[in-house]
Amino acid sequence: MLESAFGLFSCDLAIDLGTANTLVYATGRGLVVDEPSVVAMAKGPGGILGKVLAVGVDAKRMVGRTPGNIIAVRPLKDGVIADFEVTEAMLRHFMVQAMGRRSFAHPRVIVCIPYRITEVEKRAVMESARSAGAREVLLIPEPMAAAIGAGLPVSEPIGSMIVDIGGGTSEVAVITLGGVAITQSLRVAGDAMDEAIIAYVKRRYNCLIGERTAEEIKLAVGCAAPPPQPIGIVVKGRDISTGTPRQFEVTGEDTAEALADCVSQIVEAIRHTLEQTPPELSADIIDQGVVLAGGGAMLRHLDDVIRDVTGLPVVIAEDPLRCVVMGAGECLEKPELLKRVAL
């Protein structure tokens, strides 16, 4: 059935609908969209959202810098849809962008979703994609897509552990024979790290910074453990005492302290998953190691922290930011694989 439903059509799409970024893969063309999951909209009387003004990169530039009549919305929170209508508008924009001259067509679409979301949340994703113009919609779990994109042998009788740290959720999964054997999901990921940095800067430097600045700090000097060599970044914020702008330096040691709780929760989820894993699969993981995917995998020294706690080899996927969408794209190109992993 899936072979006929998802034949190799030029306008078939695989979408990683992420809290922070949305990526779209088109059959035969590869990755065609990689933009922030942000929509800028006009705000009418009573705060009612109106016309879409910008989507993606252009909308993200407006975050924290909009006038009173414009609002920059992130329609996904913790890996699930928080605003149906805005998500639909965003999806429609990215699907048209992905299809280009084929934008008149209604594509068949695969959407990647967190493994443990509810049936209601699954239906919201499917309805949102259909309303955005999809003819047919299939869902696959993000950990499975990430494992495929990372090149793990998901279809074989071998246990593989994937840790997918996205913007809204972190998911730890042990995968074998095309299915998820054990999984642990927590809503501690990139967004929670940004919030932790904002709170730390307020406490340590008595300054207020915004989401964009916190993300810049995380990308530039974010560390899961104190770095061996000092690193730092000069940022600007608003002094709480005087209310005036102030410039100061945030170091790698600062971020290690700020992110300690987030890192601890992710490591604990990995340890808990290992405790629940059947012995035969555990033996495979000793050989295969733990694979990190998602934007959070790029946090400096996170692999070292996990390695120290678990005693297992830890590998960062070759392209962690794109593992999920590339895995979904591989499913799009291989109907037999899609049949095994689709929900």
XYZ file of C-alpha atoms in Angstrom:
343
model
C 0.000 0.000 0.000
C 2.757 2.420 0.918
C 4.586 1.640 -2.303
C 1.613 2.895 -4.316
C 0.892 5.753 -1.938
C 4.482 6.981 -1.924
C 5.885 6.214 -5.331
C 8.868 8.242 -6.472
C 7.125 11.432 -7.573
C 9.166 14.576 -8.153
C 7.072 16.605 -5.723
C 7.119 14.207 -2.767
C 8.445 15.916 0.383
C 9.940 14.877 3.724
C 9.643 17.498 6.459
C 11.493 17.808 9.750
C 8.987 20.064 11.505
C 11.225 21.243 14.322
C 10.660 23.646 17.187
C 13.676 25.727 16.144
C 14.073 24.951 12.427
C 12.050 23.373 9.638
C 13.890 21.386 6.969
C 12.365 20.010 3.771
C 13.718 17.263 1.520
C 12.339 16.841 -2.020
C 12.514 13.577 -3.951
C 15.390 13.562 -6.417
C 16.658 16.988 -5.316
C 17.694 16.494 -1.697
C 17.497 19.213 0.953
C 15.703 22.254 -0.465
C 14.589 24.213 2.640
C 16.435 24.861 5.913
C 14.900 27.813 7.758
C 13.879 28.855 11.290
C 10.372 27.868 12.424
C 9.299 31.490 12.886
C 6.440 33.495 11.381
C 6.084 37.287 11.557
C 2.467 38.432 11.514
C 0.545 41.682 11.677
C -1.370 42.189 14.910
C -4.837 43.661 14.627
C -7.285 45.101 17.177
C -7.536 43.044 20.350
C -4.271 41.262 19.575
C -5.842 39.186 16.768
C -3.184 37.883 14.372
C -3.693 38.863 10.752
C -1.572 38.848 7.596
C 1.657 36.840 7.387
C 4.508 39.301 6.788
C 7.559 37.037 6.797
C 8.500 33.388 7.337
C 11.769 31.697 8.226
C 15.039 33.655 8.165
C 13.342 37.009 7.501
C 10.938 36.443 10.403
C 13.697 35.357 12.789
C 15.530 38.643 12.216
C 12.474 40.334 13.720
C 12.423 38.313 16.980
C 12.656 40.749 19.888
C 12.762 43.736 17.519
C 9.185 44.151 16.293
C 6.988 47.230 16.727
C 3.675 46.971 18.547
C 1.691 46.079 15.424
C 3.886 43.093 14.433
C 4.552 39.879 16.330
C 7.109 37.153 15.594
C 5.547 33.774 16.433
C 7.184 30.380 16.940
C 4.194 28.099 16.257
C 5.794 24.932 17.664
C 6.654 24.398 21.302
C 8.326 21.376 22.885
C 8.239 19.574 19.549
C 4.464 19.861 19.009
C 2.104 22.359 17.400
C 1.160 25.208 19.719
C -0.635 27.345 17.100
C -2.429 25.398 14.369
C -3.195 28.268 11.987
C 0.297 29.760 12.109
C 1.861 26.306 11.618
C -0.366 25.779 8.582
C 0.721 29.119 7.100
C 4.383 28.315 7.740
C 4.111 24.825 6.241
C 2.334 26.144 3.158
C 5.107 28.706 2.624
C 7.899 26.119 2.950
C 6.097 23.546 0.778
C 5.594 26.066 -2.035
C 9.230 27.109 -1.665
C 10.339 23.469 -1.847
C 8.259 22.612 -4.911
C 9.178 25.706 -6.909
C 7.547 25.518 -10.332
C 5.555 22.475 -9.183
C 3.757 24.575 -6.537
C 0.430 23.900 -8.273
C 0.702 20.235 -7.233
C -0.456 18.688 -3.962
C 2.571 16.725 -2.718
C 2.731 13.525 -0.760
C 4.443 14.337 2.529
C 6.328 12.560 5.332
C 6.503 14.517 8.590
C 8.899 13.668 11.437
C 7.430 13.894 14.934
C 8.588 13.202 18.515
C 8.038 9.540 19.417
C 5.927 10.067 22.530
C 3.441 12.715 21.390
C -0.268 12.027 21.903
C -2.792 10.895 19.294
C -4.355 14.365 19.406
C -0.970 15.956 18.697
C -0.372 13.497 15.834
C -3.723 14.411 14.286
C -2.860 18.105 14.618
C 0.344 17.556 12.609
C -1.482 15.589 9.908
C -4.319 18.096 9.633
C -1.878 20.988 9.524
C 0.043 19.376 6.647
C -3.171 18.558 4.762
C -4.494 22.079 5.234
C -1.175 23.408 3.929
C -1.736 21.476 0.677
C -0.464 17.918 1.217
C -2.400 15.220 -0.631
C -1.288 12.406 1.683
C 0.590 12.503 4.997
C 2.646 9.870 6.813
C 4.393 10.250 10.155
C 7.703 8.751 11.253
C 9.361 9.094 14.691
C 12.202 11.613 14.875
C 14.599 9.192 16.649
C 14.115 6.662 13.851
C 14.662 9.279 11.144
C 17.750 10.569 12.981
C 19.160 7.035 13.247
C 18.633 6.438 9.521
C 20.195 9.806 8.692
C 23.177 8.978 10.908
C 23.749 5.758 8.971
C 22.842 3.317 11.763
C 21.731 -0.234 10.776
C 18.121 0.290 11.876
C 16.686 -2.609 9.839
C 19.096 -5.219 11.202
C 18.777 -7.246 14.434
C 21.351 -4.978 16.080
C 20.750 -2.537 18.923
C 21.630 1.080 18.066
C 21.317 3.996 20.494
C 20.490 7.436 19.149
C 20.263 10.635 21.221
C 18.415 13.327 19.266
C 18.684 16.733 20.969
C 16.502 19.204 19.106
C 15.074 22.612 19.890
C 12.103 21.561 22.003
C 12.711 17.932 22.959
C 15.544 15.488 23.563
C 14.811 11.870 22.688
C 16.904 8.852 23.600
C 16.060 5.643 21.773
C 17.381 2.133 21.273
C 16.440 0.945 17.796
C 16.455 -2.558 16.301
C 14.731 -4.327 13.381
C 13.095 -1.125 12.139
C 11.409 -0.346 15.455
C 11.994 1.538 18.690
C 12.739 -0.934 21.502
C 13.246 1.517 24.380
C 12.795 5.268 24.414
C 12.954 8.183 26.795
C 11.762 11.687 25.932
C 12.201 14.916 27.844
C 11.362 18.528 27.105
C 14.870 19.726 27.824
C 16.733 20.729 24.677
C 17.961 23.800 22.807
C 15.202 26.161 23.965
C 15.649 25.141 27.613
C 19.388 25.775 27.239
C 18.708 29.291 25.920
C 16.398 29.969 28.871
C 19.052 28.676 31.290
C 21.636 31.048 29.798
C 19.212 33.996 30.077
C 18.564 33.166 33.744
C 22.290 32.722 34.485
C 23.259 36.052 32.868
C 20.546 37.803 34.857
C 21.815 36.254 38.082
C 25.558 36.476 37.428
C 25.871 39.747 35.518
C 22.688 41.542 36.595
C 21.784 42.011 32.927
C 18.837 41.081 30.744
C 19.420 39.478 27.346
C 16.981 38.143 24.757
C 16.508 34.755 23.118
C 18.657 35.627 20.100
C 21.583 36.728 22.257
C 21.283 33.601 24.417
C 21.390 31.453 21.274
C 24.450 33.352 20.023
C 26.193 32.683 23.342
C 25.282 28.973 23.176
C 26.604 28.615 19.633
C 29.769 30.640 20.226
C 30.937 29.408 23.660
C 28.338 26.901 24.902
C 29.948 24.044 26.856
C 28.638 21.004 28.724
C 31.750 21.055 30.942
C 34.380 23.708 31.680
C 36.613 24.015 28.579
C 40.333 23.215 28.867
C 41.193 26.519 27.174
C 39.414 29.794 28.087
C 36.880 30.983 25.510
C 34.526 33.940 25.659
C 32.179 36.194 23.733
C 31.362 39.867 24.267
C 27.600 40.485 24.309
C 25.277 43.394 24.988
C 22.356 43.494 27.383
C 20.342 45.811 29.592
C 21.625 46.482 33.077
C 18.843 45.688 35.552
C 19.990 48.289 38.093
C 20.416 51.296 35.791
C 18.186 50.309 32.861
C 20.935 51.272 30.419
C 22.653 49.083 27.783
C 25.856 47.387 28.917
C 28.540 45.278 27.290
C 30.133 42.314 29.067
C 31.890 39.000 28.400
C 30.375 35.556 28.847
C 32.861 32.674 29.062
C 32.743 28.967 28.360
C 32.892 28.318 32.105
C 29.811 30.517 32.550
C 27.848 28.435 30.032
C 29.001 25.152 31.614
C 27.607 26.365 34.923
C 24.433 27.722 33.310
C 23.745 24.501 31.405
C 24.692 22.059 34.160
C 21.082 21.176 35.002
C 20.046 20.712 31.345
C 23.054 18.495 30.656
C 22.415 16.508 33.838
C 18.820 15.768 32.789
C 19.880 14.607 29.309
C 22.609 12.363 30.744
C 20.157 10.942 33.289
C 17.697 10.112 30.465
C 20.475 8.235 28.646
C 21.418 6.343 31.808
C 17.775 5.454 32.512
C 17.310 4.184 28.945
C 20.419 2.009 29.253
C 19.090 0.537 32.494
C 15.887 -0.558 30.688
C 17.636 -1.966 27.616
C 17.604 -5.788 27.241
C 21.048 -7.394 27.749
C 21.504 -8.515 24.130
C 20.845 -5.003 22.838
C 23.119 -3.563 25.530
C 25.918 -5.734 24.220
C 25.396 -4.262 20.745
C 25.519 -0.710 22.125
C 28.923 -1.427 23.679
C 30.162 -2.139 20.152
C 28.130 0.500 18.298
C 28.381 3.264 20.886
C 25.987 6.156 21.490
C 25.292 8.422 18.502
C 24.380 12.079 19.083
C 22.193 13.960 16.601
C 20.294 17.247 16.498
C 21.581 20.757 17.122
C 22.244 19.989 20.798
C 24.829 17.386 19.768
C 27.092 20.300 18.812
C 27.324 21.533 22.418
C 31.026 21.452 23.251
C 32.205 18.545 25.436
C 28.729 16.979 25.686
C 30.121 13.778 24.171
C 32.884 13.769 26.807
C 30.376 14.133 29.655
C 28.210 11.270 28.328
C 31.291 9.106 27.772
C 32.486 9.703 31.344
C 29.083 8.827 32.868
C 28.217 5.782 30.740
C 31.653 4.396 29.954
C 30.461 3.884 26.342
C 31.903 5.170 23.065
C 30.104 8.368 22.013
C 29.996 9.574 18.408
C 28.563 12.798 16.998
C 26.713 12.191 13.724
C 28.412 13.531 10.612
C 25.734 16.194 10.013
C 23.765 16.318 13.285
C 21.524 19.248 12.319
C 20.240 17.465 9.220
C 20.143 13.846 10.381
C 16.367 13.777 10.869
C 15.389 15.263 7.509
C 17.997 13.222 5.603
C 16.744 10.050 7.269
C 13.174 10.956 6.333
C 14.367 11.694 2.809
C 15.928 8.242 2.593
C 12.566 6.760 3.624
C 10.943 8.818 0.872
C 13.313 7.334 -1.701
C 12.996 3.753 -0.339
C 9.334 2.681 0.034
C 10.309 -0.649 1.654
C 12.142 1.184 4.440
C 9.229 3.605 4.832
C 6.816 0.706 5.243
C 8.857 -0.605 8.175
C 9.288 2.635 10.118
C 6.105 4.663 9.474
C 3.672 5.054 12.377
